[in-house]
Short mmCIF file of C-alpha atoms in Angstrom, two decimals:
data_model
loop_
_atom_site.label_atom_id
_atom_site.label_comp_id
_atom_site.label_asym_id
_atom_site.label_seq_id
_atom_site.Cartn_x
_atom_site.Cartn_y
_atom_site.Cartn_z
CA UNK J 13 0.00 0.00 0.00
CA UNK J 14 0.86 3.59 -0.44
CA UNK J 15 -0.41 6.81 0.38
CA UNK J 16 -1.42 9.44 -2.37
CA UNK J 17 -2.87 13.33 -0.99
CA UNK J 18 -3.47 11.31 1.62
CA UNK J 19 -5.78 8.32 0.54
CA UNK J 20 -4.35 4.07 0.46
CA UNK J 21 -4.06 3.38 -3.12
CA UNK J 22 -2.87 0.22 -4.93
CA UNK J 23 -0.65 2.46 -7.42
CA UNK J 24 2.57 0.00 -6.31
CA UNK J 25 4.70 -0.70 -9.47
CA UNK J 26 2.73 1.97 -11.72
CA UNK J 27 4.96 5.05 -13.13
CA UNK J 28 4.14 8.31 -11.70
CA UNK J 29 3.37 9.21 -15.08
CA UNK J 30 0.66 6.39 -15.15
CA UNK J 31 -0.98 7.89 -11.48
CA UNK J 32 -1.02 11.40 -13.08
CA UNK J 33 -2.63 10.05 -16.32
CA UNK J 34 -5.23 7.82 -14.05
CA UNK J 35 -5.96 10.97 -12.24
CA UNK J 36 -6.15 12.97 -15.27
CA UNK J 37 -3.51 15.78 -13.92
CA UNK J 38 -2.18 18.32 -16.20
CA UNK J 39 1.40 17.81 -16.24
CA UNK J 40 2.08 21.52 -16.74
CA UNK J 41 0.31 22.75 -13.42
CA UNK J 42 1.81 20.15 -11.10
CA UNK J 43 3.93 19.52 -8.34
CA UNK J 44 4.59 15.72 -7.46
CA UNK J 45 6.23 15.13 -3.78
CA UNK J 46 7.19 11.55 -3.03
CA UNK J 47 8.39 11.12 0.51
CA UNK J 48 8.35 14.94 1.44
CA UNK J 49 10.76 15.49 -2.13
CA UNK J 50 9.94 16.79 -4.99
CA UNK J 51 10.11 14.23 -8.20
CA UNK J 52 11.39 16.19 -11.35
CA UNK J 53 8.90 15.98 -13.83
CA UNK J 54 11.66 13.88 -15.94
CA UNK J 55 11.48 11.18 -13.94
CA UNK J 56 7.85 10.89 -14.02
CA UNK J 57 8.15 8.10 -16.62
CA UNK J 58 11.02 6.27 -15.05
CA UNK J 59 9.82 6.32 -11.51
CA UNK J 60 7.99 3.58 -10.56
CA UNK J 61 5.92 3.70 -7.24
CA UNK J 62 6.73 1.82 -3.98
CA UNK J 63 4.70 0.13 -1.15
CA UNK J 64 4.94 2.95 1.72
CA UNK J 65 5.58 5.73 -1.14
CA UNK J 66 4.13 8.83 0.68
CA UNK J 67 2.72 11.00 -2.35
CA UNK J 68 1.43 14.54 -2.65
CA UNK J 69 0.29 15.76 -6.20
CA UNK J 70 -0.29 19.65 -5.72
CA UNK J 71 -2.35 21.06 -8.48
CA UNK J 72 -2.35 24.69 -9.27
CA UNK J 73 -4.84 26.37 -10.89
CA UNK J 74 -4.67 30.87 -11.98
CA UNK J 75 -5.06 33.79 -10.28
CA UNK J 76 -3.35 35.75 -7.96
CA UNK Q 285 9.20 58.73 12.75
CA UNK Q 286 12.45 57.96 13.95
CA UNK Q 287 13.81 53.93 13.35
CA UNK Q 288 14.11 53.19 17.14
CA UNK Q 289 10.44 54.62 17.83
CA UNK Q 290 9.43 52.18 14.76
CA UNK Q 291 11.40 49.36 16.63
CA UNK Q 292 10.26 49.87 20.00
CA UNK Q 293 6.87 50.24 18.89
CA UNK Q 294 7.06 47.02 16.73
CA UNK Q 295 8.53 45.13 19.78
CA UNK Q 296 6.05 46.24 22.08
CA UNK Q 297 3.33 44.41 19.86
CA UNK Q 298 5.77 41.48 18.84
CA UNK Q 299 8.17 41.21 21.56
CA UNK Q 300 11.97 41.64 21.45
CA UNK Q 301 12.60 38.08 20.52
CA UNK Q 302 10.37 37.41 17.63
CA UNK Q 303 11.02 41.08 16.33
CA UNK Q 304 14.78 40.68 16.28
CA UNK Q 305 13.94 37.52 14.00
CA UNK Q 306 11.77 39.55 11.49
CA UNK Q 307 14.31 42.42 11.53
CA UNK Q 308 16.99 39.58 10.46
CA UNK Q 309 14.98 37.98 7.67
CA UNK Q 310 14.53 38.12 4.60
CA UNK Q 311 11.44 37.05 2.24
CA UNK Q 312 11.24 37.09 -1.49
CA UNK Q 313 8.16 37.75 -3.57
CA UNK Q 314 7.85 36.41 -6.91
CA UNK Q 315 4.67 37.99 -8.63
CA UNK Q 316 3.83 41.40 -7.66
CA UNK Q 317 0.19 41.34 -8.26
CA UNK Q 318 -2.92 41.24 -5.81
CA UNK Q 319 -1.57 38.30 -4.10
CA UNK Q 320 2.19 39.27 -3.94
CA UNK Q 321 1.47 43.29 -3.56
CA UNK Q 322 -0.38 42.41 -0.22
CA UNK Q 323 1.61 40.05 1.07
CA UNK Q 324 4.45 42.31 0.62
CA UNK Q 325 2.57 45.30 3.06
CA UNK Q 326 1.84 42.45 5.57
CA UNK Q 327 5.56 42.01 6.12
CA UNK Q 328 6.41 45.42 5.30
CA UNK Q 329 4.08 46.27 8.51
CA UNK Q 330 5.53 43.42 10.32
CA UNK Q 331 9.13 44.73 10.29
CA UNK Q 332 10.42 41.73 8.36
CA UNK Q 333 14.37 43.43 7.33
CA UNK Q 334 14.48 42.39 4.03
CA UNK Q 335 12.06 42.09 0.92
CA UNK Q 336 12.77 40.97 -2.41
CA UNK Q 337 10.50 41.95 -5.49
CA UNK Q 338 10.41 40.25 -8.14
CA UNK Q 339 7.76 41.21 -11.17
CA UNK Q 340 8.19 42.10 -15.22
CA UNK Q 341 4.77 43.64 -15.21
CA UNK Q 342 3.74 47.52 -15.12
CA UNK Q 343 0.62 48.43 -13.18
CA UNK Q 344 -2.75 49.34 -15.24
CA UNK Q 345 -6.14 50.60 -14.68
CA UNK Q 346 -7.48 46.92 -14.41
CA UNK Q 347 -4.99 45.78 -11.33
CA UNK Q 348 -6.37 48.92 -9.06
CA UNK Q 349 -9.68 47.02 -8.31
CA UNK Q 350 -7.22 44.51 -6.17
CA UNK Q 351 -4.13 45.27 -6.07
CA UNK Q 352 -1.41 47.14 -3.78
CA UNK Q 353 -1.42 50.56 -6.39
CA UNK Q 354 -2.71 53.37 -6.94
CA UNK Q 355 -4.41 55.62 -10.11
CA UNK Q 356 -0.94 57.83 -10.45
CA UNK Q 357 0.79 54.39 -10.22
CA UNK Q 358 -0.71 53.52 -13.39
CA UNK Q 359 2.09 52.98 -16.55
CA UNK Q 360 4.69 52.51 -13.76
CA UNK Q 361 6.84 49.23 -13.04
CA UNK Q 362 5.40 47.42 -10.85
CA UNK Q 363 8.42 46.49 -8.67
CA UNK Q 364 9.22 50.50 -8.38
CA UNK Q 365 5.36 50.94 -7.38
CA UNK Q 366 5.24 48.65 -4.59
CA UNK Q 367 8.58 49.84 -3.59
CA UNK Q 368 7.76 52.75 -3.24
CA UNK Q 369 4.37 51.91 -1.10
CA UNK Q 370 6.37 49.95 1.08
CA UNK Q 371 8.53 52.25 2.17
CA UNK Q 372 6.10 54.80 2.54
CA UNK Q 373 3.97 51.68 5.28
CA UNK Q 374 7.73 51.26 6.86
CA UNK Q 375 10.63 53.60 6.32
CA UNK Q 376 13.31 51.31 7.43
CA UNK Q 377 12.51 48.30 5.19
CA UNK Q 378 15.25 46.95 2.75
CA UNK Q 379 14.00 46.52 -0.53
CA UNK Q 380 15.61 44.68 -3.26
CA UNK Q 381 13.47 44.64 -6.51
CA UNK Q 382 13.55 42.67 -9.72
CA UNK Q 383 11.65 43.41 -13.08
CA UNK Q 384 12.03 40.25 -14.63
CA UNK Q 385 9.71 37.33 -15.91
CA UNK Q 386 11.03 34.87 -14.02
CA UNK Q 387 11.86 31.50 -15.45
CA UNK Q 388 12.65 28.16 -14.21
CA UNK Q 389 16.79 29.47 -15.38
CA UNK Q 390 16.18 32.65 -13.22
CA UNK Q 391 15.32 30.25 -10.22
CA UNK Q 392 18.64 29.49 -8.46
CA UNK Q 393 20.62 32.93 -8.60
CA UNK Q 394 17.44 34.90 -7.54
CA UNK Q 395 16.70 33.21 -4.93
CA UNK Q 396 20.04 32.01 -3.17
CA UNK Q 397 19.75 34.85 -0.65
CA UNK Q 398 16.48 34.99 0.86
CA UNK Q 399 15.19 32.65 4.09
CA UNK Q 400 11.73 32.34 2.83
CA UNK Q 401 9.88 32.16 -0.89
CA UNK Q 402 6.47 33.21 -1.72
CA UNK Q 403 5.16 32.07 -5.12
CA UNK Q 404 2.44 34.66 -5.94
CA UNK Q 405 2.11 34.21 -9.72
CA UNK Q 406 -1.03 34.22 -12.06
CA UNK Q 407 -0.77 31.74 -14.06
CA UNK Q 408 -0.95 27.93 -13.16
CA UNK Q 409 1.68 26.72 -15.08
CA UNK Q 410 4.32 29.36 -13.79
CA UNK Q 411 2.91 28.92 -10.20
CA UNK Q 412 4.06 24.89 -11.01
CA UNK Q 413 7.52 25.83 -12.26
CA UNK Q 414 8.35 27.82 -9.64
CA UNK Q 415 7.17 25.34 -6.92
CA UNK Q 416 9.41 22.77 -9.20
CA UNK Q 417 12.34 24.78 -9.09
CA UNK Q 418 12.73 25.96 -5.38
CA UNK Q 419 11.39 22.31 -4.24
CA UNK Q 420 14.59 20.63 -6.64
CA UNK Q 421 17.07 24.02 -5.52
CA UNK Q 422 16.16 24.89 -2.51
CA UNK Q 423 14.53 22.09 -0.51
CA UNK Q 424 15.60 23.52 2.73
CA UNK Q 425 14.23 26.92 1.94
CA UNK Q 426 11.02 27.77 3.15
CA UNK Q 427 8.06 28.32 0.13
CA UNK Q 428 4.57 29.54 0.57
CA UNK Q 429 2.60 28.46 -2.80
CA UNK Q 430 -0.95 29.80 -3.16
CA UNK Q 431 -3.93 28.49 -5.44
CA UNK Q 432 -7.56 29.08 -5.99
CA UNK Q 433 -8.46 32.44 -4.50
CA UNK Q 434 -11.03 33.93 -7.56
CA UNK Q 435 -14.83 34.59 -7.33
CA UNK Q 436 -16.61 35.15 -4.34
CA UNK Q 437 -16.87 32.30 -2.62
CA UNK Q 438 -17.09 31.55 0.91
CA UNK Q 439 -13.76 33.32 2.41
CA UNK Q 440 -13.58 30.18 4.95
CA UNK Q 441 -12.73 27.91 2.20
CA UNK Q 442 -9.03 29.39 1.69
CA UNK Q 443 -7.04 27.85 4.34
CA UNK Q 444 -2.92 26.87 4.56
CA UNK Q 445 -1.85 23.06 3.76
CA UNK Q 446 1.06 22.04 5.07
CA UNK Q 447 2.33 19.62 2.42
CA UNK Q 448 5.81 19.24 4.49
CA UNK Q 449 7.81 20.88 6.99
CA UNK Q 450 9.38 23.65 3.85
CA UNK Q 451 6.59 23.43 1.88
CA UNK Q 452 2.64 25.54 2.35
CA UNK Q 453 0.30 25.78 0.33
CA UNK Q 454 -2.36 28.56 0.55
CA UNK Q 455 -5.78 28.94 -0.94
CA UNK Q 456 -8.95 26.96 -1.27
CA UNK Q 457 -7.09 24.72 -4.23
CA UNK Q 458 -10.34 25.17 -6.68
CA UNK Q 459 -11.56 28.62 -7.52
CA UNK Q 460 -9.63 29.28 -10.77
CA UNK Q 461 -9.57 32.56 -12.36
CA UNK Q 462 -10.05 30.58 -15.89
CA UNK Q 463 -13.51 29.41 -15.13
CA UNK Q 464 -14.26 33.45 -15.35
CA UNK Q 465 -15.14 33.83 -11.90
CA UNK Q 466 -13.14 36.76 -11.67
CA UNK Q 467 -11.37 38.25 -8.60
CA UNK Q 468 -12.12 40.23 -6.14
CA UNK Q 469 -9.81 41.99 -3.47
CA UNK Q 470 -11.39 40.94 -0.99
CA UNK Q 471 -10.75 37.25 -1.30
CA UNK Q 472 -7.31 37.84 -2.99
CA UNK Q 473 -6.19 39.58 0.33
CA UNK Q 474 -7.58 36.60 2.62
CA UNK Q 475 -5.37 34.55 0.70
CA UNK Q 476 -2.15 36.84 1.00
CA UNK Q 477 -2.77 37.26 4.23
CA UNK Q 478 -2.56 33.39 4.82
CA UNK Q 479 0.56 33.51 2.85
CA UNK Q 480 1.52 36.34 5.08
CA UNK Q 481 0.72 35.29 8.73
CA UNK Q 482 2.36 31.50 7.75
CA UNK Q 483 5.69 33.72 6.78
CA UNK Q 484 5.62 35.48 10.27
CA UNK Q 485 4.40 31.56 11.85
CA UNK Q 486 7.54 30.37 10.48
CA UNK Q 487 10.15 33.09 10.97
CA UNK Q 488 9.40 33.55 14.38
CA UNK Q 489 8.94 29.66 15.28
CA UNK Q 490 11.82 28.05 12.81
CA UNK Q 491 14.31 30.35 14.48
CA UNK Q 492 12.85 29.08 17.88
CA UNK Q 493 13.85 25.22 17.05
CA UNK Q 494 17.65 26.99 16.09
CA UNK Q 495 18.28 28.91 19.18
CA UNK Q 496 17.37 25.99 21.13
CA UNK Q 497 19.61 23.74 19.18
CA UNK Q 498 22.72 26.12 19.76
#
């Protein structure tokens, strides 16, 4: 099991590109934390998720 | 107004301890519009020593409606605008501005000085690249990210997330501009002055944890 914005998922072995794609994320107004670090958005398709993987996706959206 | 009136006056509300830590830090603000202008006037009233502006943008008739400027502002840089407001709120601020559109290049050498960021962009996408940046630079920097602040929903909904120990987030993480909701000062300023007060929060408790280490 791992944890994504806070919820058990079954994401263990998928790509971080994969969970983004599942979630439907836009890659462009993302930041992706795995275990309190941020993942570069090149290694979204190499990095594959682990059991106890602590992830945060934080999704922007305009104005300020 | 002399500078030790403004001190003693700022430590009688603060006390000595915290103030010394405001007068010692330094924040930088990157996006100078309703967001950034009034988070900058928070800190500016706070005391904090040091500010950083950073903005390409010149102010315009449409920004007065929520942001930190004023009508004879208008055609003027918007880093030399809110400088000069700032220093009319505190006399004895340091101000360090920047009129540049910052990119993910810029992120690094702007930024190496300052204790704490503030990401106060427009745009999604360059609120993302900047979180991207400081989070792979400066992991041990302090950053204050905001989203979802338009229209005029319910002013509880903006709150602060704490995604990790150098990382907030600020905002109610749905209202977005592009959905034509608009925005309205009242709402952007709730948010900037979450952004604000978790600055202050961390200045004056983050030093606490280092004093007690020495």
């Amino acid at each position: 099991m791992l944890i994504i914005n806070g919820n058990e998922s079954d994401f263990a072995g998928k790509t971080v590109k994969e969970m983004i794609d599942f979630f439907q994320y836009e890659e462009r107004t993302i930041a992706v934390e795995v275990n309190e670090k941020i993942l570069p958005k090149q290694e979204f398709t190499a990095y594959r998720l682990q059991d106890g993987d602590c992830v945060e996706v934080v999704s922007f959206v305009g104005g300020g | 107004m002399q500078k030790a009136d403004w001190q003693r006056a700022l430590c009688a509300r603060h006390g000595e301890k915290t103030q010394e830590k405001f007068n010692r830090a330094s924040v930088a603000i990157c996006g100078l519009g309703g967001l950034g202008s009034h988070i900058a006037i928070g800190l500016a009233r706070a005391g904090i020593g040091k500010l950083l502006l950073i903005d390409f943008d010149q102010v315009e008739l449409t920004n007065l409606h929520r942001q930190g400027y004023k009508p004879s502002q208008i055609g003027r840089k918007k880093t030399e605008a809110l400088k000069e407001n700032l220093l009319e709120i505190n006399p004895f601020l340091q101000v360090e501005v920047c009129e540049r559109y910052m990119q993910e290049a810029d992120v690094k050498e702007l930024l190496a000085e300052v204790d704490v960021v503030c990401e106060a962009f427009d745009r999604a996408e360059s609120k993302a690249m900047l979180v991207n940046a400081v989070r792979e630079f400066y992991p041990q920097k302090v950053l204050v990210a905001s989203s979802g602040m338009a229209g005029f929903g319910d002013g509880n909904e903006i709150h602060t997330r704490k995604i990790n120990a150098h990382f907030y987030l600020c905002g109610d993480e749905r209202s977005d501009v592009n959905d034509g909701i608009g925005l309205v000062s009242a709402r952007v300023m709730l948010c900037a002055s979450h952004v604000a007060l978790k600055v202050l929060q961390i200045i004056k408790d983050g030093m606490d944890k280092g004093e007690q280490e020495e």
